[in-house]
Amino acid sequence: MKINFPTIAIVVFLGLLVSCKEKTKKSEMDVSEIEHESKQLQAFFDKTYQEDLSNSPMMQTQIGLKTDYGKWDDFSHTKYPKDLERSKARLAYLKDSINVNALSKSDRLSYRLMRKKLENEVEDYKFRFYNYPINQMSGIHTSIPAFLINQHRIDSVADAEAYVKRLQGIQKVFEDVIKTMQIREKNGILPPKFVFVKTIEDSKNVLTGKPFSDSKENSVLLQDFSDKVNQLQITKQQKKELIKKAKKALVDHVKPAYQKMIETLQDEAQRATTDNGVWKFPKGKEYYQNQLNRYTTTHLSAEEIHKIGLKDVDRIHQEMKSIMKEVGFEGSLQDFFKFMKEDPRFYYEQNEKGKAAYLQKAKAIIDEMRSRLDELFLTLPKAKLKVKPVEAFREKSAGIAFYERPALDGSRPGIYYVNLYDMKAVSKYQMEALAYHEGIPGHHMQIAIAQELDSLPEFRKHLFYGAYIEGWGLYSELLPKEIGYYKDPYSDFGRLTAELWRACRLVVDTGIHAKKWTREQAIQYYKDNTPNAESDCIKMVDRHIVLPGQATSYKIGMIKILSLRAKAKKALGEDFDVREFHDVILTNGVVPLDVLEDLVNDYIESKKASAA
């Protein structure tokens, strides 16, 4: 056969030309489709965010807006079915109207996160009455005053009028919550006895002082309102009139609201038992697994989590024994715990001078860490951080420390709260770990960066996955050690006590809710295995009881972040940059642990490809 090579070459060339045109056309079509789907998805995100924002006056205030400034959120039980239908409709839209295969990589992640959020909301509806709306950790009896004090700014007369309107609206909010409490009891959901003692006391604290009594001191809300109004550039008469309106609202609306709540709590307390775990509820085992799934973002069983905790407690005890040798302490680990609990050198004085010294030192620790952030991070937060003591009206029942996010517009800083009610519960040797966890490089850094990411849809800036958030917080306690902090061995022991505390939580949370441990048994476990003050142990156990599963998120999250870092370091070798790794963790917002693993895997592959 005669072969004409020039002819073949022309045919091949023409074939390639046609093929290229087809690919170009397909590429253009793909780009067009991607842009279309992206716009459609972003429009959906914007719409849902604006709907949620318009339905939450409190969220509007939290992000720095003053729309609906005199209103509260809807706390009624009739809201639940509406929320369910809204979530179902949104989920159906995502499934039916968005072509996920035509989305960009970043949009696919947002789609995945929104879909998971909505699926969780639908699945969790059956447990809508399983939590305790009023407990010693949270509830409107303390969150409403805290919201007004910390979130409601008064920069004008109109802002002050809105504050008064919110005082007037407290009565309706309390009535709605009381109704949900009554529904819960009918369904067999009632807090254990100890909860009522604490919540009744906290409620009474809000009604202490003027204008509720002839006390020389103002009540916490009147004091807050007066302080804010007195800073306004208005006449004395205007200030007087505004304060008069606030007093009337406090007496006519706030007082009866709290009195009714106290009466309801006193009534329910008579029927409460000392059974503390959620195993006592109808479908309690199913509910607890649901909570473990939500907080850890895994499918680990209670038994698996319990065993992880026991193993970690043993490991940390061994590391503590090494520090005992380093400081020349002779005796058992329990002897060392006793020494750390009782030696006065490790605590500030139980007075105003001691409290002021603690706050000053905490600020210094954060400022020092801030100066070294460039060594560990590429992206830094813009929002400022403030250190504050927990307010007197809630310090008896509040946790040791917690964080409050900054306003989106920068008008309000992030707040690291530390509870100075019992100075024996906030030791000097734990100060570093606590400040790193709640402040920098912990919660403040993670949350502020997420809020400041322009590339993220708004809903992703407000997602909550405990394992990610608290896992990062606990990881942040360890991180400063890499650049030379915890120089004092006692301070490093403090870091280990904080990690030990979280490991014990895995054991105790599952012990209470899956193994039917008593409150006393749980408290004793903490006392036997940690150097923490007894008051600390009691508060922690009481927290486990009212927030089932929540405390397991810290250690499970930390373990995952450390394993992902080890994986990236092993895969990349000398090309591993911890600052880049932290950027992957922090610049995608809050995500479940399985998504976090996918992000790190993508980073590893991308880094390898660029180095090839």
Coordinates of C-alpha atoms in Angstrom, one line a residue, residues 31-480:
V31 CA -16.4 28.6 32.7
S32 CA -19.8 30.1 31.9
E33 CA -21.6 27.3 33.8
I34 CA -19.3 27.6 36.7
E35 CA -19.9 31.4 36.9
H36 CA -23.6 30.8 36.7
E37 CA -23.7 28.2 39.4
S38 CA -21.4 30.3 41.6
K39 CA -23.6 33.3 41.3
Q40 CA -26.7 31.2 42.0
L41 CA -25.1 29.7 45.1
Q42 CA -23.8 33.0 46.4
A43 CA -27.3 34.5 45.9
F44 CA -28.7 31.6 48.0
F45 CA -26.1 32.2 50.7
D46 CA -26.8 35.9 50.8
K47 CA -30.5 35.4 50.9
T48 CA -30.4 32.8 53.7
Y49 CA -27.9 34.9 55.7
Q50 CA -30.1 38.0 55.4
E51 CA -33.2 36.0 56.4
D52 CA -31.5 34.7 59.5
L53 CA -30.1 38.1 60.3
S54 CA -33.5 39.8 59.9
N55 CA -35.0 37.1 62.2
S56 CA -32.5 37.8 64.9
P57 CA -32.3 41.3 66.4
M58 CA -29.7 40.0 68.9
M59 CA -27.4 38.8 66.1
Q60 CA -27.8 42.2 64.4
T61 CA -26.5 43.8 67.6
Q62 CA -23.7 41.3 68.0
I63 CA -22.3 42.1 64.6
G64 CA -22.4 45.8 65.3
L65 CA -25.7 46.8 63.6
K66 CA -28.3 48.9 65.3
T67 CA -31.3 47.7 63.3
D68 CA -34.2 46.3 65.4
Y69 CA -32.2 47.7 68.3
G70 CA -35.0 47.6 70.8
K71 CA -36.1 44.0 70.1
W72 CA -35.3 40.5 71.2
D73 CA -35.1 37.2 69.3
D74 CA -38.1 34.9 69.3
F75 CA -37.8 32.4 72.2
S76 CA -41.2 30.8 71.8
H77 CA -41.7 27.1 71.1
T78 CA -43.8 28.0 68.1
K79 CA -40.6 29.1 66.4
Y80 CA -39.2 25.5 66.2
P81 CA -41.6 24.1 63.5
K82 CA -41.0 27.3 61.4
D83 CA -37.3 26.8 61.6
L84 CA -37.6 23.2 60.6
E85 CA -39.6 24.0 57.5
R86 CA -37.2 26.7 56.6
S87 CA -34.2 24.3 56.9
K88 CA -36.0 21.7 54.8
A89 CA -36.9 24.2 52.1
R90 CA -33.3 25.4 51.9
L91 CA -31.9 21.9 51.8
A92 CA -34.3 21.0 49.0
Y93 CA -33.2 24.0 47.0
L94 CA -29.5 23.1 47.4
K95 CA -30.2 19.5 46.2
D96 CA -32.5 20.4 43.3
S97 CA -31.3 23.8 42.1
I98 CA -27.5 23.7 42.4
N99 CA -25.3 21.6 40.1
V100 CA -22.5 20.8 42.5
N101 CA -20.3 19.4 39.8
A102 CA -20.3 22.8 38.1
L103 CA -19.0 24.6 41.1
S104 CA -15.5 25.8 41.8
K105 CA -13.4 24.1 44.5
S106 CA -14.1 26.9 47.0
D107 CA -17.8 27.0 46.2
R108 CA -18.0 23.2 46.6
L109 CA -16.7 23.5 50.1
S110 CA -19.2 26.2 51.0
Y111 CA -22.0 24.0 49.4
R112 CA -20.8 21.1 51.5
L113 CA -20.8 23.1 54.7
M114 CA -24.2 24.6 54.2
R115 CA -25.7 21.3 53.3
K116 CA -24.2 19.6 56.4
K117 CA -25.5 22.5 58.5
L118 CA -29.0 22.1 57.2
E119 CA -29.0 18.3 57.5
N120 CA -28.0 18.6 61.1
E121 CA -30.8 21.1 61.8
V122 CA -33.4 18.7 60.3
E123 CA -32.0 15.7 62.1
D124 CA -31.7 17.5 65.5
Y125 CA -35.3 18.7 65.4
K126 CA -36.5 15.6 67.3
F127 CA -34.3 16.6 70.2
R128 CA -35.4 20.2 70.3
F129 CA -36.8 19.9 73.9
Y130 CA -33.9 17.9 75.3
N131 CA -31.6 20.6 76.5
Y132 CA -32.0 22.7 79.6
P133 CA -32.9 26.3 78.6
I134 CA -32.1 27.6 82.1
N135 CA -29.0 26.2 83.7
Q136 CA -26.0 27.4 85.7
M137 CA -23.9 27.7 82.6
S138 CA -26.3 29.6 80.3
G139 CA -29.9 30.8 79.9
I140 CA -31.8 34.0 79.6
H141 CA -31.6 34.7 83.3
T142 CA -27.9 35.5 82.9
S143 CA -27.5 35.9 79.2
I144 CA -30.0 38.7 78.8
P145 CA -28.3 41.0 81.4
A146 CA -24.9 40.0 80.0
F147 CA -26.1 40.9 76.5
L148 CA -27.3 44.3 77.5
I149 CA -24.1 45.0 79.4
N150 CA -21.6 43.8 76.8
Q151 CA -23.4 44.1 73.5
H152 CA -25.9 47.0 73.6
R153 CA -23.9 50.2 73.0
I154 CA -25.4 53.5 73.9
D155 CA -24.1 56.2 71.6
S156 CA -27.2 58.3 71.4
V157 CA -30.6 59.0 73.0
A158 CA -32.2 56.7 70.5
D159 CA -29.8 53.9 71.6
A160 CA -30.8 54.5 75.2
E161 CA -34.5 54.4 74.3
A162 CA -33.9 51.1 72.5
Y163 CA -32.2 49.8 75.7
V164 CA -35.3 50.7 77.7
K165 CA -37.5 49.0 75.1
R166 CA -35.5 45.9 75.5
L167 CA -36.0 46.1 79.3
Q168 CA -39.7 46.3 78.6
G169 CA -39.5 43.2 76.3
I170 CA -37.8 41.0 78.8
Q171 CA -41.2 39.9 80.3
K172 CA -42.4 38.4 77.0
V173 CA -39.0 36.6 76.5
F174 CA -39.2 35.0 80.0
E175 CA -42.9 34.0 79.5
D176 CA -41.9 32.2 76.3
V177 CA -39.0 30.4 77.9
I178 CA -41.1 29.3 80.9
K179 CA -43.6 27.8 78.5
T180 CA -40.8 25.7 76.8
M181 CA -39.6 24.6 80.3
Q182 CA -43.1 23.3 81.0
I183 CA -43.3 21.5 77.7
R184 CA -40.0 19.9 78.5
E185 CA -41.1 18.6 81.9
K186 CA -44.2 17.1 80.3
N187 CA -41.8 15.2 78.0
G188 CA -39.7 14.0 80.9
I189 CA -36.9 16.5 80.5
L190 CA -36.1 18.1 83.9
P191 CA -32.7 19.3 85.2
P192 CA -31.3 17.6 88.3
K193 CA -31.8 19.2 91.7
F194 CA -28.5 21.0 92.0
V195 CA -29.2 23.2 88.9
F196 CA -32.2 24.9 90.5
V197 CA -30.2 26.1 93.6
K198 CA -27.7 27.9 91.3
T199 CA -30.2 29.3 88.8
I200 CA -32.5 30.6 91.5
E201 CA -29.6 32.4 93.2
D202 CA -28.3 33.9 89.9
S203 CA -31.8 35.1 89.1
K204 CA -32.2 36.8 92.5
N205 CA -28.8 38.5 92.0
V206 CA -30.2 40.4 89.1
L207 CA -32.9 41.8 91.3
T208 CA -30.4 43.0 94.0
G209 CA -30.1 46.7 94.4
K210 CA -31.9 49.8 93.2
P211 CA -34.6 50.2 91.9
F212 CA -35.8 46.8 93.3
S213 CA -34.9 47.7 96.9
D214 CA -33.8 50.5 99.1
S215 CA -30.2 49.4 98.8
K216 CA -27.4 52.0 98.6
E217 CA -26.1 50.3 95.4
N218 CA -27.7 50.1 92.0
S219 CA -28.7 46.8 90.5
V220 CA -26.4 45.5 87.8
L221 CA -28.7 46.6 84.9
L222 CA -29.5 50.1 86.4
Q223 CA -25.7 50.6 86.9
D224 CA -24.9 49.6 83.4
F225 CA -27.6 51.8 81.9
S226 CA -26.7 54.8 84.1
D227 CA -22.9 54.5 83.3
K228 CA -23.6 54.4 79.5
V229 CA -26.1 57.3 79.6
N230 CA -23.9 59.5 81.7
Q231 CA -21.2 59.3 79.0
L232 CA -23.6 60.9 76.4
Q233 CA -23.1 64.5 75.4
I234 CA -26.7 65.5 76.4
T235 CA -28.1 67.7 79.2
K236 CA -28.4 66.5 82.8
Q237 CA -32.2 66.7 82.5
Q238 CA -32.2 64.4 79.5
K239 CA -30.0 61.9 81.4
K240 CA -32.3 62.1 84.4
E241 CA -35.4 61.4 82.2
L242 CA -33.8 58.4 80.5
I243 CA -32.7 56.9 83.8
K244 CA -36.2 57.4 85.1
K245 CA -37.6 55.5 82.2
A246 CA -35.1 52.7 82.8
K247 CA -36.1 52.4 86.5
K248 CA -39.7 52.2 85.5
A249 CA -39.0 49.4 83.0
L250 CA -37.0 47.5 85.6
V251 CA -39.7 47.7 88.2
D252 CA -42.7 47.2 85.8
H253 CA -41.3 44.5 83.5
V254 CA -37.9 43.1 84.6
K255 CA -38.9 42.5 88.2
P256 CA -42.1 40.5 87.5
A257 CA -40.3 38.6 84.8
Y258 CA -37.6 37.4 87.2
Q259 CA -40.1 36.8 90.0
K260 CA -42.1 34.5 87.7
M261 CA -38.9 32.7 86.6
I262 CA -37.9 32.2 90.2
E263 CA -41.3 30.8 91.1
T264 CA -41.2 28.4 88.1
L265 CA -37.7 27.2 89.1
Q266 CA -38.8 26.7 92.7
D267 CA -41.8 24.8 91.6
E268 CA -39.9 22.5 89.2
A269 CA -37.2 21.9 91.9
Q270 CA -39.7 20.0 94.0
R271 CA -40.0 17.3 91.3
A272 CA -36.3 17.2 90.3
T273 CA -34.1 14.2 91.1
T274 CA -30.4 13.5 91.6
D275 CA -30.1 11.5 88.4
N276 CA -27.7 13.5 86.4
G277 CA -27.0 11.8 83.1
V278 CA -29.2 12.1 80.0
W279 CA -29.5 8.3 80.0
K280 CA -32.5 9.0 82.2
F281 CA -34.4 10.6 79.3
P282 CA -36.7 8.8 76.8
K283 CA -34.2 7.9 74.0
G284 CA -31.5 9.3 76.2
K285 CA -28.8 7.0 74.7
E286 CA -29.7 8.2 71.1
Y287 CA -29.7 11.8 72.2
Y288 CA -26.2 11.5 73.8
Q289 CA -24.8 9.9 70.7
N290 CA -26.3 12.8 68.7
Q291 CA -24.6 15.3 71.0
L292 CA -21.2 13.5 70.7
N293 CA -21.6 13.5 66.9
R294 CA -22.3 17.2 66.9
Y295 CA -19.6 18.3 69.3
T296 CA -16.8 16.0 68.0
T297 CA -17.9 16.0 64.4
T298 CA -17.1 12.3 64.4
H299 CA -19.0 9.1 64.8
L300 CA -17.0 7.9 67.8
S301 CA -19.0 6.0 70.4
A302 CA -19.2 6.9 74.1
E303 CA -17.1 3.8 74.8
E304 CA -14.4 4.7 72.3
I305 CA -14.2 8.3 73.7
H306 CA -14.0 7.0 77.2
K307 CA -11.0 4.7 76.3
I308 CA -9.2 7.5 74.5
G309 CA -9.6 9.6 77.6
L310 CA -8.2 6.9 80.0
K311 CA -5.2 6.4 77.7
D312 CA -4.4 10.1 77.5
V313 CA -4.8 10.6 81.3
D314 CA -2.1 8.0 81.8
R315 CA 0.2 9.6 79.2
I316 CA 0.0 13.0 80.7
H317 CA 0.5 11.7 84.3
Q318 CA 3.8 10.2 83.0
E319 CA 4.9 13.6 81.6
M320 CA 4.0 15.3 84.9
K321 CA 6.2 12.8 86.7
S322 CA 9.1 14.0 84.6
I323 CA 8.5 17.6 85.7
M324 CA 8.4 16.4 89.3
K325 CA 12.0 15.0 88.8
E326 CA 13.1 18.2 87.1
V327 CA 12.1 20.4 90.1
G328 CA 13.4 17.8 92.6
F329 CA 10.1 16.9 94.2
E330 CA 10.1 13.7 96.2
G331 CA 6.8 11.8 96.6
S332 CA 3.9 10.5 94.6
L333 CA 2.0 12.4 91.8
Q334 CA -0.8 12.9 94.3
D335 CA 1.6 14.4 96.8
F336 CA 2.7 16.8 94.0
F337 CA -0.9 17.7 93.2
K338 CA -1.4 18.4 96.9
F339 CA 1.7 20.6 97.0
M340 CA 0.6 22.6 93.9
K341 CA -2.9 23.0 95.4
E342 CA -1.8 24.2 98.8
D343 CA 1.5 26.1 98.4
P344 CA 0.5 29.9 98.5
R345 CA 3.3 30.9 96.1
F346 CA 1.1 29.5 93.2
Y347 CA -1.9 31.8 93.9
Y348 CA -2.7 35.4 94.1
E349 CA -4.4 36.8 97.2
Q350 CA -8.2 36.5 97.5
N351 CA -8.8 40.3 97.5
E352 CA -9.0 43.2 95.0
K353 CA -5.2 43.6 95.0
G354 CA -4.8 39.9 94.0
K355 CA -7.4 40.1 91.3
A356 CA -5.9 43.2 89.8
A357 CA -2.5 41.6 89.8
Y358 CA -3.9 38.5 88.0
L359 CA -5.5 40.7 85.3
Q360 CA -2.3 42.7 84.8
K361 CA -0.2 39.5 84.4
A362 CA -2.8 38.0 82.0
K363 CA -2.6 41.1 79.8
A364 CA 1.2 40.9 79.8
I365 CA 1.2 37.3 78.8
I366 CA -1.1 38.1 75.8
D367 CA 0.9 41.1 74.8
E368 CA 4.2 39.1 74.9
M369 CA 2.7 36.3 72.8
R370 CA 1.3 38.9 70.3
S371 CA 4.8 40.2 69.6
R372 CA 5.9 36.7 68.5
L373 CA 3.0 35.7 66.2
D374 CA 4.9 36.3 63.0
E375 CA 7.0 33.2 63.8
L376 CA 4.0 30.9 63.7
F377 CA 1.4 32.6 61.5
L378 CA 1.0 34.3 58.1
T379 CA -2.5 35.7 58.7
L380 CA -3.1 37.8 61.8
P381 CA -6.3 39.2 63.3
K382 CA -7.2 42.9 63.1
A383 CA -9.7 42.9 66.0
K384 CA -8.4 43.9 69.4
L385 CA -8.6 41.8 72.6
K386 CA -9.6 42.9 76.0
V387 CA -9.2 41.0 79.3
K388 CA -12.1 41.3 81.8
P389 CA -13.2 39.6 85.0
V390 CA -16.5 37.8 85.0
E391 CA -19.2 40.2 86.3
A392 CA -20.3 39.8 90.0
F393 CA -23.9 38.8 89.2
R394 CA -22.8 35.6 87.5
E395 CA -19.3 34.8 88.8
K396 CA -20.5 32.2 91.3
S397 CA -21.8 29.8 88.7
A398 CA -19.9 30.9 85.5
G399 CA -16.9 28.8 84.2
I400 CA -13.3 29.6 84.9
A401 CA -12.7 31.4 81.6
F402 CA -14.4 32.0 78.3
Y403 CA -14.3 34.2 75.2
E404 CA -16.7 36.6 73.6
R405 CA -16.3 37.4 69.9
P406 CA -15.7 41.0 68.6
A407 CA -18.2 42.9 66.6
L408 CA -17.8 42.4 62.8
D409 CA -17.3 46.2 62.3
G410 CA -14.5 46.5 64.8
S411 CA -16.7 48.6 67.2
R412 CA -16.3 46.1 70.0
P413 CA -13.2 44.1 70.8
G414 CA -13.0 40.4 71.6
I415 CA -13.2 39.7 75.3
Y416 CA -11.3 37.1 77.3
Y417 CA -13.2 36.6 80.5
V418 CA -11.6 35.1 83.6
N419 CA -13.5 34.2 86.7
L420 CA -11.8 35.6 89.8
Y421 CA -14.5 34.6 92.3
D422 CA -12.3 31.9 93.8
M423 CA -8.6 32.8 93.3
K424 CA -7.6 29.2 94.3
A425 CA -9.3 28.1 91.0
V426 CA -7.1 30.3 88.9
S427 CA -3.5 29.4 89.7
K428 CA -0.4 31.3 88.6
Y429 CA 1.0 28.2 87.0
Q430 CA -2.0 27.8 84.7
M431 CA -2.1 31.5 83.6
E432 CA -0.1 31.0 80.4
A433 CA -2.2 28.1 79.1
L434 CA -5.4 29.8 80.0
A435 CA -4.5 33.1 78.2
Y436 CA -3.2 31.3 75.2
H437 CA -6.4 29.2 74.9
E438 CA -8.9 32.0 75.3
G439 CA -6.9 34.8 73.8
I440 CA -3.9 34.6 71.5
P441 CA -3.2 32.3 69.6
G442 CA -6.4 30.6 70.7
H443 CA -10.1 31.6 70.4
H444 CA -9.6 35.3 69.7
M445 CA -7.2 34.6 66.8
Q446 CA -9.3 31.9 65.3
I447 CA -12.6 33.6 65.6
A448 CA -11.4 37.1 64.7
I449 CA -9.6 35.8 61.5
A450 CA -12.7 33.9 60.5
Q451 CA -14.9 37.0 60.8
E452 CA -12.4 39.1 58.9
L453 CA -12.2 36.8 55.8
D454 CA -13.7 38.6 52.9
S455 CA -13.6 35.5 50.7
L456 CA -16.0 33.5 52.9
P457 CA -19.8 33.7 52.6
E458 CA -21.2 35.3 55.8
F459 CA -22.8 32.0 57.1
R460 CA -19.3 30.4 57.3
K461 CA -18.1 33.2 59.6
H462 CA -20.7 32.1 62.2
L463 CA -20.6 28.3 61.9
F464 CA -20.0 26.4 65.2
Y465 CA -18.2 23.1 65.4
G466 CA -16.9 22.5 68.9
A467 CA -14.1 20.0 67.9
Y468 CA -12.6 22.6 65.5
I469 CA -13.0 25.6 67.8
E470 CA -12.0 24.0 71.1
G471 CA -9.5 21.7 69.4
W472 CA -7.7 24.8 68.1
G473 CA -8.0 26.4 71.6
L474 CA -6.3 23.4 73.2
Y475 CA -3.7 23.1 70.4
S476 CA -3.0 26.8 71.0
E477 CA -2.0 26.0 74.6
L478 CA 0.8 23.7 73.4
L479 CA 2.0 25.8 70.4
P480 CA 3.8 28.6 72.4

